[in-house]
Amino acid sequence: MAVYELYSDADWIWNQRQTNPVVDQDIISFCGRSPHLIELAFSLADHGHTHVGHVVRLSQFTLADFANGDKNLAGQLRLNLQRAGLDTGMQLKGWVEPATDDD
């Protein structure tokens, strides 16, 4: 029997279809419409969290660490993720980082 408390609503939706294209978007482009989030996006990308799919797997506390302890900034990024049908702390079973065109 599944323990439903372990899943967020966003994870449940992801597990139903796994078709949210936002997870494949790079984090800098995702934050590009919110200039106050750009520095946070670059910090995340510098540490290997280059796609939205990487970032949604992080906890709210980890995002605050990347935002130099600014919980409000981390909260604003979370709000943008929620508007896209995602959230922080997701498991995203089955998601893999998209291939790059560097070849």
PDB file of N, CA and C in Angstrom:
ATOM      1  N   MET A   1       0.834  -1.171   0.000  1.00  0.00           N
ATOM      2  CA  MET A   1       0.000   0.000   0.000  1.00  0.00           C
ATOM      3  C   MET A   1       0.888   1.246   0.000  1.00  0.00           C
ATOM      4  N   ALA A   2       0.546   2.217  -0.823  1.00  0.00           N
ATOM      5  CA  ALA A   2       1.327   3.443  -0.934  1.00  0.00           C
ATOM      6  C   ALA A   2       1.073   4.357   0.259  1.00  0.00           C
ATOM      7  N   VAL A   3       2.106   5.057   0.652  1.00  0.00           N
ATOM      8  CA  VAL A   3       1.979   6.051   1.709  1.00  0.00           C
ATOM      9  C   VAL A   3       1.833   7.398   1.018  1.00  0.00           C
ATOM     10  N   TYR A   4       0.607   7.883   0.912  1.00  0.00           N
ATOM     11  CA  TYR A   4       0.324   9.077   0.127  1.00  0.00           C
ATOM     12  C   TYR A   4       0.899  10.346   0.733  1.00  0.00           C
ATOM     13  N   GLU A   5       1.183  10.360   2.026  1.00  0.00           N
ATOM     14  CA  GLU A   5       1.748  11.547   2.645  1.00  0.00           C
ATOM     15  C   GLU A   5       3.153  11.837   2.128  1.00  0.00           C
ATOM     16  N   LEU A   6       3.815  10.847   1.529  1.00  0.00           N
ATOM     17  CA  LEU A   6       5.164  11.037   1.015  1.00  0.00           C
ATOM     18  C   LEU A   6       5.177  11.788  -0.305  1.00  0.00           C
ATOM     19  N   TYR A   7       4.042  11.928  -0.940  1.00  0.00           N
ATOM     20  CA  TYR A   7       3.966  12.568  -2.247  1.00  0.00           C
ATOM     21  C   TYR A   7       3.280  13.922  -2.136  1.00  0.00           C
ATOM     22  N   SER A   8       3.824  14.891  -2.833  1.00  0.00           N
ATOM     23  CA  SER A   8       3.129  16.177  -2.925  1.00  0.00           C
ATOM     24  C   SER A   8       2.098  16.077  -4.037  1.00  0.00           C
ATOM     25  N   ASP A   9       1.201  17.040  -4.097  1.00  0.00           N
ATOM     26  CA  ASP A   9       0.223  17.056  -5.181  1.00  0.00           C
ATOM     27  C   ASP A   9       0.919  17.118  -6.531  1.00  0.00           C
ATOM     28  N   ALA A  10       1.993  17.906  -6.613  1.00  0.00           N
ATOM     29  CA  ALA A  10       2.722  18.031  -7.875  1.00  0.00           C
ATOM     30  C   ALA A  10       3.345  16.696  -8.272  1.00  0.00           C
ATOM     31  N   ASP A  11       3.872  15.944  -7.306  1.00  0.00           N
ATOM     32  CA  ASP A  11       4.423  14.624  -7.613  1.00  0.00           C
ATOM     33  C   ASP A  11       3.331  13.683  -8.095  1.00  0.00           C
ATOM     34  N   TRP A  12       2.163  13.749  -7.477  1.00  0.00           N
ATOM     35  CA  TRP A  12       1.062  12.884  -7.900  1.00  0.00           C
ATOM     36  C   TRP A  12       0.694  13.179  -9.345  1.00  0.00           C
ATOM     37  N   ILE A  13       0.599  14.461  -9.691  1.00  0.00           N
ATOM     38  CA  ILE A  13       0.282  14.838 -11.072  1.00  0.00           C
ATOM     39  C   ILE A  13       1.375  14.346 -12.008  1.00  0.00           C
ATOM     40  N   TRP A  14       2.635  14.505 -11.619  1.00  0.00           N
ATOM     41  CA  TRP A  14       3.757  14.040 -12.444  1.00  0.00           C
ATOM     42  C   TRP A  14       3.657  12.536 -12.681  1.00  0.00           C
ATOM     43  N   ASN A  15       3.360  11.782 -11.654  1.00  0.00           N
ATOM     44  CA  ASN A  15       3.286  10.328 -11.781  1.00  0.00           C
ATOM     45  C   ASN A  15       2.125   9.876 -12.658  1.00  0.00           C
ATOM     46  N   GLN A  16       1.121  10.710 -12.854  1.00  0.00           N
ATOM     47  CA  GLN A  16      -0.010  10.337 -13.700  1.00  0.00           C
ATOM     48  C   GLN A  16       0.341  10.415 -15.185  1.00  0.00           C
ATOM     49  N   ARG A  17       1.112  11.422 -15.572  1.00  0.00           N
ATOM     50  CA  ARG A  17       1.352  11.619 -17.007  1.00  0.00           C
ATOM     51  C   ARG A  17       2.809  11.812 -17.384  1.00  0.00           C
ATOM     52  N   GLN A  18       3.604  12.367 -16.532  1.00  0.00           N
ATOM     53  CA  GLN A  18       5.011  12.663 -16.800  1.00  0.00           C
ATOM     54  C   GLN A  18       5.183  13.452 -18.096  1.00  0.00           C
ATOM     55  N   THR A  19       4.388  14.497 -18.278  1.00  0.00           N
ATOM     56  CA  THR A  19       4.449  15.251 -19.523  1.00  0.00           C
ATOM     57  C   THR A  19       4.648  16.748 -19.326  1.00  0.00           C
ATOM     58  N   ASN A  20       5.052  17.208 -18.171  1.00  0.00           N
ATOM     59  CA  ASN A  20       5.241  18.639 -17.966  1.00  0.00           C
ATOM     60  C   ASN A  20       6.561  19.055 -18.623  1.00  0.00           C
ATOM     61  N   PRO A  21       6.498  19.784 -19.748  1.00  0.00           N
ATOM     62  CA  PRO A  21       7.721  20.135 -20.474  1.00  0.00           C
ATOM     63  C   PRO A  21       8.612  21.125 -19.733  1.00  0.00           C
ATOM     64  N   VAL A  22       8.101  21.768 -18.706  1.00  0.00           N
ATOM     65  CA  VAL A  22       8.892  22.754 -17.971  1.00  0.00           C
ATOM     66  C   VAL A  22      10.092  22.096 -17.296  1.00  0.00           C
ATOM     67  N   VAL A  23       9.998  20.831 -16.904  1.00  0.00           N
ATOM     68  CA  VAL A  23      11.113  20.177 -16.210  1.00  0.00           C
ATOM     69  C   VAL A  23      12.353  20.095 -17.087  1.00  0.00           C
ATOM     70  N   ASP A  24      12.188  20.118 -18.412  1.00  0.00           N
ATOM     71  CA  ASP A  24      13.328  20.050 -19.327  1.00  0.00           C
ATOM     72  C   ASP A  24      13.928  21.419 -19.636  1.00  0.00           C
ATOM     73  N   GLN A  25      13.305  22.476 -19.171  1.00  0.00           N
ATOM     74  CA  GLN A  25      13.784  23.834 -19.444  1.00  0.00           C
ATOM     75  C   GLN A  25      14.994  24.140 -18.566  1.00  0.00           C
ATOM     76  N   ASP A  26      15.966  24.889 -19.124  1.00  0.00           N
ATOM     77  CA  ASP A  26      17.108  25.255 -18.288  1.00  0.00           C
ATOM     78  C   ASP A  26      16.661  26.301 -17.268  1.00  0.00           C
ATOM     79  N   ILE A  27      17.291  26.259 -16.099  1.00  0.00           N
ATOM     80  CA  ILE A  27      16.837  27.074 -14.972  1.00  0.00           C
ATOM     81  C   ILE A  27      17.035  28.560 -15.231  1.00  0.00           C
ATOM     82  N   ILE A  28      18.039  28.933 -15.999  1.00  0.00           N
ATOM     83  CA  ILE A  28      18.277  30.349 -16.270  1.00  0.00           C
ATOM     84  C   ILE A  28      17.159  30.914 -17.142  1.00  0.00           C
ATOM     85  N   SER A  29      16.735  30.171 -18.151  1.00  0.00           N
ATOM     86  CA  SER A  29      15.604  30.615 -18.979  1.00  0.00           C
ATOM     87  C   SER A  29      14.319  30.659 -18.165  1.00  0.00           C
ATOM     88  N   PHE A  30      14.131  29.666 -17.298  1.00  0.00           N
ATOM     89  CA  PHE A  30      12.930  29.619 -16.467  1.00  0.00           C
ATOM     90  C   PHE A  30      12.828  30.856 -15.576  1.00  0.00           C
ATOM     91  N   CYS A  31      13.957  31.294 -15.037  1.00  0.00           N
ATOM     92  CA  CYS A  31      13.968  32.458 -14.144  1.00  0.00           C
ATOM     93  C   CYS A  31      14.127  33.774 -14.899  1.00  0.00           C
ATOM     94  N   GLY A  32      14.304  33.719 -16.205  1.00  0.00           N
ATOM     95  CA  GLY A  32      14.576  34.912 -17.000  1.00  0.00           C
ATOM     96  C   GLY A  32      13.503  35.980 -16.941  1.00  0.00           C
ATOM     97  N   ARG A  33      12.273  35.601 -16.698  1.00  0.00           N
ATOM     98  CA  ARG A  33      11.185  36.585 -16.624  1.00  0.00           C
ATOM     99  C   ARG A  33      11.108  37.253 -15.256  1.00  0.00           C
ATOM    100  N   SER A  34      11.893  36.778 -14.327  1.00  0.00           N
ATOM    101  CA  SER A  34      11.928  37.352 -12.976  1.00  0.00           C
ATOM    102  C   SER A  34      13.364  37.784 -12.685  1.00  0.00           C
ATOM    103  N   PRO A  35      13.724  39.018 -13.040  1.00  0.00           N
ATOM    104  CA  PRO A  35      15.118  39.460 -12.915  1.00  0.00           C
ATOM    105  C   PRO A  35      15.716  39.264 -11.526  1.00  0.00           C
ATOM    106  N   HIS A  36      14.907  39.341 -10.483  1.00  0.00           N
ATOM    107  CA  HIS A  36      15.416  39.164  -9.125  1.00  0.00           C
ATOM    108  C   HIS A  36      15.841  37.717  -8.845  1.00  0.00           C
ATOM    109  N   LEU A  37      15.457  36.777  -9.715  1.00  0.00           N
ATOM    110  CA  LEU A  37      15.825  35.367  -9.525  1.00  0.00           C
ATOM    111  C   LEU A  37      17.039  34.947 -10.353  1.00  0.00           C
ATOM    112  N   ILE A  38      17.542  35.830 -11.211  1.00  0.00           N
ATOM    113  CA  ILE A  38      18.633  35.456 -12.121  1.00  0.00           C
ATOM    114  C   ILE A  38      19.886  35.037 -11.365  1.00  0.00           C
ATOM    115  N   GLU A  39      20.276  35.792 -10.354  1.00  0.00           N
ATOM    116  CA  GLU A  39      21.482  35.443  -9.600  1.00  0.00           C
ATOM    117  C   GLU A  39      21.328  34.072  -8.932  1.00  0.00           C
ATOM    118  N   LEU A  40      20.155  33.800  -8.395  1.00  0.00           N
ATOM    119  CA  LEU A  40      19.881  32.488  -7.804  1.00  0.00           C
ATOM    120  C   LEU A  40      19.958  31.401  -8.869  1.00  0.00           C
ATOM    121  N   ALA A  41      19.435  31.668 -10.053  1.00  0.00           N
ATOM    122  CA  ALA A  41      19.476  30.689 -11.143  1.00  0.00           C
ATOM    123  C   ALA A  41      20.915  30.374 -11.538  1.00  0.00           C
ATOM    124  N   PHE A  42      21.763  31.393 -11.631  1.00  0.00           N
ATOM    125  CA  PHE A  42      23.172  31.161 -11.967  1.00  0.00           C
ATOM    126  C   PHE A  42      23.877  30.383 -10.866  1.00  0.00           C
ATOM    127  N   SER A  43      23.555  30.672  -9.621  1.00  0.00           N
ATOM    128  CA  SER A  43      24.141  29.932  -8.506  1.00  0.00           C
ATOM    129  C   SER A  43      23.750  28.455  -8.568  1.00  0.00           C
ATOM    130  N   LEU A  44      22.486  28.183  -8.859  1.00  0.00           N
ATOM    131  CA  LEU A  44      22.027  26.795  -8.997  1.00  0.00           C
ATOM    132  C   LEU A  44      22.737  26.104 -10.150  1.00  0.00           C
ATOM    133  N   ALA A  45      22.830  26.783 -11.298  1.00  0.00           N
ATOM    134  CA  ALA A  45      23.473  26.193 -12.477  1.00  0.00           C
ATOM    135  C   ALA A  45      24.956  25.946 -12.226  1.00  0.00           C
ATOM    136  N   ASP A  46      25.622  26.856 -11.521  1.00  0.00           N
ATOM    137  CA  ASP A  46      27.044  26.682 -11.203  1.00  0.00           C
ATOM    138  C   ASP A  46      27.292  25.442 -10.355  1.00  0.00           C
ATOM    139  N   HIS A  47      26.277  25.010  -9.626  1.00  0.00           N
ATOM    140  CA  HIS A  47      26.405  23.823  -8.773  1.00  0.00           C
ATOM    141  C   HIS A  47      25.776  22.576  -9.401  1.00  0.00           C
ATOM    142  N   GLY A  48      25.532  22.624 -10.713  1.00  0.00           N
ATOM    143  CA  GLY A  48      25.065  21.439 -11.428  1.00  0.00           C
ATOM    144  C   GLY A  48      23.563  21.296 -11.553  1.00  0.00           C
ATOM    145  N   HIS A  49      22.811  22.219 -10.992  1.00  0.00           N
ATOM    146  CA  HIS A  49      21.346  22.162 -11.082  1.00  0.00           C
ATOM    147  C   HIS A  49      20.916  23.012 -12.277  1.00  0.00           C
ATOM    148  N   THR A  50      21.165  22.491 -13.473  1.00  0.00           N
ATOM    149  CA  THR A  50      21.026  23.277 -14.695  1.00  0.00           C
ATOM    150  C   THR A  50      19.620  23.296 -15.268  1.00  0.00           C
ATOM    151  N   HIS A  51      18.786  22.357 -14.888  1.00  0.00           N
ATOM    152  CA  HIS A  51      17.429  22.267 -15.435  1.00  0.00           C
ATOM    153  C   HIS A  51      16.399  22.360 -14.312  1.00  0.00           C
ATOM    154  N   VAL A  52      15.207  22.749 -14.676  1.00  0.00           N
ATOM    155  CA  VAL A  52      14.114  22.837 -13.707  1.00  0.00           C
ATOM    156  C   VAL A  52      13.915  21.480 -13.036  1.00  0.00           C
ATOM    157  N   GLY A  53      14.097  20.393 -13.791  1.00  0.00           N
ATOM    158  CA  GLY A  53      13.968  19.050 -13.228  1.00  0.00           C
ATOM    159  C   GLY A  53      14.935  18.774 -12.096  1.00  0.00           C
ATOM    160  N   HIS A  54      16.118  19.387 -12.145  1.00  0.00           N
ATOM    161  CA  HIS A  54      17.069  19.254 -11.037  1.00  0.00           C
ATOM    162  C   HIS A  54      16.595  20.061  -9.831  1.00  0.00           C
ATOM    163  N   VAL A  55      16.133  21.271 -10.106  1.00  0.00           N
ATOM    164  CA  VAL A  55      15.787  22.208  -9.035  1.00  0.00           C
ATOM    165  C   VAL A  55      14.572  21.741  -8.239  1.00  0.00           C
ATOM    166  N   VAL A  56      13.571  21.175  -8.903  1.00  0.00           N
ATOM    167  CA  VAL A  56      12.372  20.751  -8.167  1.00  0.00           C
ATOM    168  C   VAL A  56      12.661  19.590  -7.221  1.00  0.00           C
ATOM    169  N   ARG A  57      13.766  18.916  -7.405  1.00  0.00           N
ATOM    170  CA  ARG A  57      14.140  17.832  -6.492  1.00  0.00           C
ATOM    171  C   ARG A  57      14.777  18.357  -5.204  1.00  0.00           C
ATOM    172  N   LEU A  58      15.144  19.634  -5.193  1.00  0.00           N
ATOM    173  CA  LEU A  58      15.761  20.230  -4.013  1.00  0.00           C
ATOM    174  C   LEU A  58      14.689  20.626  -2.999  1.00  0.00           C
ATOM    175  N   SER A  59      15.081  20.663  -1.738  1.00  0.00           N
ATOM    176  CA  SER A  59      14.144  21.101  -0.697  1.00  0.00           C
ATOM    177  C   SER A  59      14.109  22.624  -0.642  1.00  0.00           C
ATOM    178  N   GLN A  60      13.107  23.142   0.024  1.00  0.00           N
ATOM    179  CA  GLN A  60      12.983  24.588   0.213  1.00  0.00           C
ATOM    180  C   GLN A  60      14.181  25.125   0.998  1.00  0.00           C
ATOM    181  N   PHE A  61      14.692  24.348   1.950  1.00  0.00           N
ATOM    182  CA  PHE A  61      15.841  24.770   2.751  1.00  0.00           C
ATOM    183  C   PHE A  61      17.104  24.841   1.904  1.00  0.00           C
ATOM    184  N   THR A  62      17.271  23.891   0.993  1.00  0.00           N
ATOM    185  CA  THR A  62      18.431  23.902   0.103  1.00  0.00           C
ATOM    186  C   THR A  62      18.370  25.100  -0.830  1.00  0.00           C
ATOM    187  N   LEU A  63      17.185  25.404  -1.345  1.00  0.00           N
ATOM    188  CA  LEU A  63      17.043  26.594  -2.190  1.00  0.00           C
ATOM    189  C   LEU A  63      17.405  27.855  -1.414  1.00  0.00           C
ATOM    190  N   ALA A  64      17.004  27.925  -0.159  1.00  0.00           N
ATOM    191  CA  ALA A  64      17.351  29.087   0.668  1.00  0.00           C
ATOM    192  C   ALA A  64      18.862  29.180   0.853  1.00  0.00           C
ATOM    193  N   ASP A  65      19.543  28.044   0.981  1.00  0.00           N
ATOM    194  CA  ASP A  65      21.005  28.054   1.073  1.00  0.00           C
ATOM    195  C   ASP A  65      21.622  28.624  -0.196  1.00  0.00           C
ATOM    196  N   PHE A  66      21.121  28.209  -1.359  1.00  0.00           N
ATOM    197  CA  PHE A  66      21.626  28.740  -2.626  1.00  0.00           C
ATOM    198  C   PHE A  66      21.314  30.228  -2.771  1.00  0.00           C
ATOM    199  N   ALA A  67      20.274  30.694  -2.110  1.00  0.00           N
ATOM    200  CA  ALA A  67      19.884  32.109  -2.151  1.00  0.00           C
ATOM    201  C   ALA A  67      20.552  32.895  -1.021  1.00  0.00           C
ATOM    202  N   ASN A  68      21.671  32.385  -0.506  1.00  0.00           N
ATOM    203  CA  ASN A  68      22.416  33.035   0.581  1.00  0.00           C
ATOM    204  C   ASN A  68      21.540  33.283   1.808  1.00  0.00           C
ATOM    205  N   GLY A  69      20.698  32.324   2.107  1.00  0.00           N
ATOM    206  CA  GLY A  69      19.853  32.402   3.294  1.00  0.00           C
ATOM    207  C   GLY A  69      18.580  33.213   3.133  1.00  0.00           C
ATOM    208  N   ASP A  70      18.337  33.719   1.935  1.00  0.00           N
ATOM    209  CA  ASP A  70      17.147  34.545   1.688  1.00  0.00           C
ATOM    210  C   ASP A  70      15.939  33.638   1.432  1.00  0.00           C
ATOM    211  N   LYS A  71      15.159  33.396   2.485  1.00  0.00           N
ATOM    212  CA  LYS A  71      13.992  32.514   2.370  1.00  0.00           C
ATOM    213  C   LYS A  71      12.928  33.098   1.448  1.00  0.00           C
ATOM    214  N   ASN A  72      12.835  34.423   1.394  1.00  0.00           N
ATOM    215  CA  ASN A  72      11.854  35.058   0.509  1.00  0.00           C
ATOM    216  C   ASN A  72      12.187  34.815  -0.957  1.00  0.00           C
ATOM    217  N   LEU A  73      13.468  34.899  -1.294  1.00  0.00           N
ATOM    218  CA  LEU A  73      13.890  34.648  -2.670  1.00  0.00           C
ATOM    219  C   LEU A  73      13.625  33.193  -3.055  1.00  0.00           C
ATOM    220  N   ALA A  74      13.949  32.275  -2.148  1.00  0.00           N
ATOM    221  CA  ALA A  74      13.662  30.860  -2.390  1.00  0.00           C
ATOM    222  C   ALA A  74      12.157  30.640  -2.517  1.00  0.00           C
ATOM    223  N   GLY A  75      11.388  31.347  -1.727  1.00  0.00           N
ATOM    224  CA  GLY A  75       9.932  31.241  -1.798  1.00  0.00           C
ATOM    225  C   GLY A  75       9.375  31.760  -3.113  1.00  0.00           C
ATOM    226  N   GLN A  76       9.996  32.803  -3.659  1.00  0.00           N
ATOM    227  CA  GLN A  76       9.552  33.335  -4.945  1.00  0.00           C
ATOM    228  C   GLN A  76       9.830  32.348  -6.068  1.00  0.00           C
ATOM    229  N   LEU A  77      10.985  31.664  -5.995  1.00  0.00           N
ATOM    230  CA  LEU A  77      11.271  30.631  -6.986  1.00  0.00           C
ATOM    231  C   LEU A  77      10.267  29.492  -6.846  1.00  0.00           C
ATOM    232  N   ARG A  78       9.961  29.111  -5.620  1.00  0.00           N
ATOM    233  CA  ARG A  78       8.977  28.043  -5.400  1.00  0.00           C
ATOM    234  C   ARG A  78       7.614  28.434  -5.961  1.00  0.00           C
ATOM    235  N   LEU A  79       7.217  29.683  -5.772  1.00  0.00           N
ATOM    236  CA  LEU A  79       5.943  30.160  -6.304  1.00  0.00           C
ATOM    237  C   LEU A  79       5.921  30.054  -7.830  1.00  0.00           C
ATOM    238  N   ASN A  80       7.028  30.411  -8.481  1.00  0.00           N
ATOM    239  CA  ASN A  80       7.111  30.270  -9.942  1.00  0.00           C
ATOM    240  C   ASN A  80       7.002  28.804 -10.356  1.00  0.00           C
ATOM    241  N   LEU A  81       7.632  27.916  -9.589  1.00  0.00           N
ATOM    242  CA  LEU A  81       7.534  26.483  -9.881  1.00  0.00           C
ATOM    243  C   LEU A  81       6.090  26.010  -9.720  1.00  0.00           C
ATOM    244  N   GLN A  82       5.431  26.463  -8.676  1.00  0.00           N
ATOM    245  CA  GLN A  82       4.044  26.055  -8.441  1.00  0.00           C
ATOM    246  C   GLN A  82       3.124  26.556  -9.546  1.00  0.00           C
ATOM    247  N   ARG A  83       3.386  27.739 -10.052  1.00  0.00           N
ATOM    248  CA  ARG A  83       2.587  28.262 -11.166  1.00  0.00           C
ATOM    249  C   ARG A  83       2.754  27.409 -12.417  1.00  0.00           C
ATOM    250  N   ALA A  84       3.888  26.720 -12.509  1.00  0.00           N
ATOM    251  CA  ALA A  84       4.145  25.833 -13.644  1.00  0.00           C
ATOM    252  C   ALA A  84       3.685  24.402 -13.363  1.00  0.00           C
ATOM    253  N   GLY A  85       3.007  24.184 -12.236  1.00  0.00           N
ATOM    254  CA  GLY A  85       2.504  22.854 -11.895  1.00  0.00           C
ATOM    255  C   GLY A  85       3.530  21.973 -11.221  1.00  0.00           C
ATOM    256  N   LEU A  86       4.579  22.567 -10.686  1.00  0.00           N
ATOM    257  CA  LEU A  86       5.651  21.827 -10.024  1.00  0.00           C
ATOM    258  C   LEU A  86       5.772  22.317  -8.584  1.00  0.00           C
ATOM    259  N   ASP A  87       6.763  21.806  -7.867  1.00  0.00           N
ATOM    260  CA  ASP A  87       6.992  22.236  -6.491  1.00  0.00           C
ATOM    261  C   ASP A  87       8.405  21.835  -6.100  1.00  0.00           C
ATOM    262  N   THR A  88       8.826  22.223  -4.920  1.00  0.00           N
ATOM    263  CA  THR A  88      10.125  21.794  -4.412  1.00  0.00           C
ATOM    264  C   THR A  88       9.971  20.430  -3.750  1.00  0.00           C
ATOM    265  N   GLY A  89      11.068  19.716  -3.618  1.00  0.00           N
ATOM    266  CA  GLY A  89      11.058  18.423  -2.948  1.00  0.00           C
ATOM    267  C   GLY A  89      10.360  17.318  -3.712  1.00  0.00           C
ATOM    268  N   MET A  90      10.216  17.486  -5.017  1.00  0.00           N
ATOM    269  CA  MET A  90       9.562  16.445  -5.824  1.00  0.00           C
ATOM    270  C   MET A  90      10.530  15.291  -6.074  1.00  0.00           C
ATOM    271  N   GLN A  91       9.992  14.127  -6.353  1.00  0.00           N
ATOM    272  CA  GLN A  91      10.816  12.968  -6.669  1.00  0.00           C
ATOM    273  C   GLN A  91      11.053  12.836  -8.168  1.00  0.00           C
ATOM    274  N   LEU A  92      10.098  13.202  -8.971  1.00  0.00           N
ATOM    275  CA  LEU A  92      10.176  13.134 -10.442  1.00  0.00           C
ATOM    276  C   LEU A  92      10.670  11.779 -10.936  1.00  0.00           C
ATOM    277  N   LYS A  93      10.012  10.738 -10.525  1.00  0.00           N
ATOM    278  CA  LYS A  93      10.399   9.395 -10.976  1.00  0.00           C
ATOM    279  C   LYS A  93      10.340   9.317 -12.492  1.00  0.00           C
ATOM    280  N   GLY A  94      11.397   8.826 -13.085  1.00  0.00           N
ATOM    281  CA  GLY A  94      11.442   8.639 -14.529  1.00  0.00           C
ATOM    282  C   GLY A  94      12.020   9.803 -15.310  1.00  0.00           C
ATOM    283  N   TRP A  95      12.261  10.949 -14.667  1.00  0.00           N
ATOM    284  CA  TRP A  95      12.806  12.092 -15.399  1.00  0.00           C
ATOM    285  C   TRP A  95      14.309  11.955 -15.532  1.00  0.00           C
ATOM    286  N   VAL A  96      14.812  12.201 -16.725  1.00  0.00           N
ATOM    287  CA  VAL A  96      16.250  12.255 -16.968  1.00  0.00           C
ATOM    288  C   VAL A  96      16.557  13.578 -17.653  1.00  0.00           C
ATOM    289  N   GLU A  97      17.740  14.075 -17.395  1.00  0.00           N
ATOM    290  CA  GLU A  97      18.168  15.335 -17.993  1.00  0.00           C
ATOM    291  C   GLU A  97      18.191  15.211 -19.511  1.00  0.00           C
ATOM    292  N   PRO A  98      17.674  16.211 -20.225  1.00  0.00           N
ATOM    293  CA  PRO A  98      17.686  16.137 -21.691  1.00  0.00           C
ATOM    294  C   PRO A  98      19.108  16.147 -22.231  1.00  0.00           C
ATOM    295  N   ALA A  99      19.289  15.488 -23.362  1.00  0.00           N
ATOM    296  CA  ALA A  99      20.606  15.436 -24.003  1.00  0.00           C
ATOM    297  C   ALA A  99      20.982  16.821 -24.509  1.00  0.00           C
ATOM    298  N   THR A 100      22.268  17.110 -24.497  1.00  0.00           N
ATOM    299  CA  THR A 100      22.744  18.397 -25.002  1.00  0.00           C
ATOM    300  C   THR A 100      23.118  18.271 -26.469  1.00  0.00           C
ATOM    301  N   ASP A 101      23.193  19.398 -27.136  1.00  0.00           N
ATOM    302  CA  ASP A 101      23.546  19.423 -28.556  1.00  0.00           C
ATOM    303  C   ASP A 101      25.024  19.720 -28.764  1.00  0.00           C
ATOM    304  N   ASP A 102      25.866  19.399 -27.788  1.00  0.00           N
ATOM    305  CA  ASP A 102      27.293  19.715 -27.865  1.00  0.00           C
ATOM    306  C   ASP A 102      28.070  18.777 -28.771  1.00  0.00           C
ATOM    307  N   ASP A 103      27.440  17.710 -29.244  1.00  0.00           N
ATOM    308  CA  ASP A 103      28.157  16.716 -30.057  1.00  0.00           C
ATOM    309  C   ASP A 103      28.449  17.221 -31.438  1.00  0.00           C
TER     310      ASP A 103
END
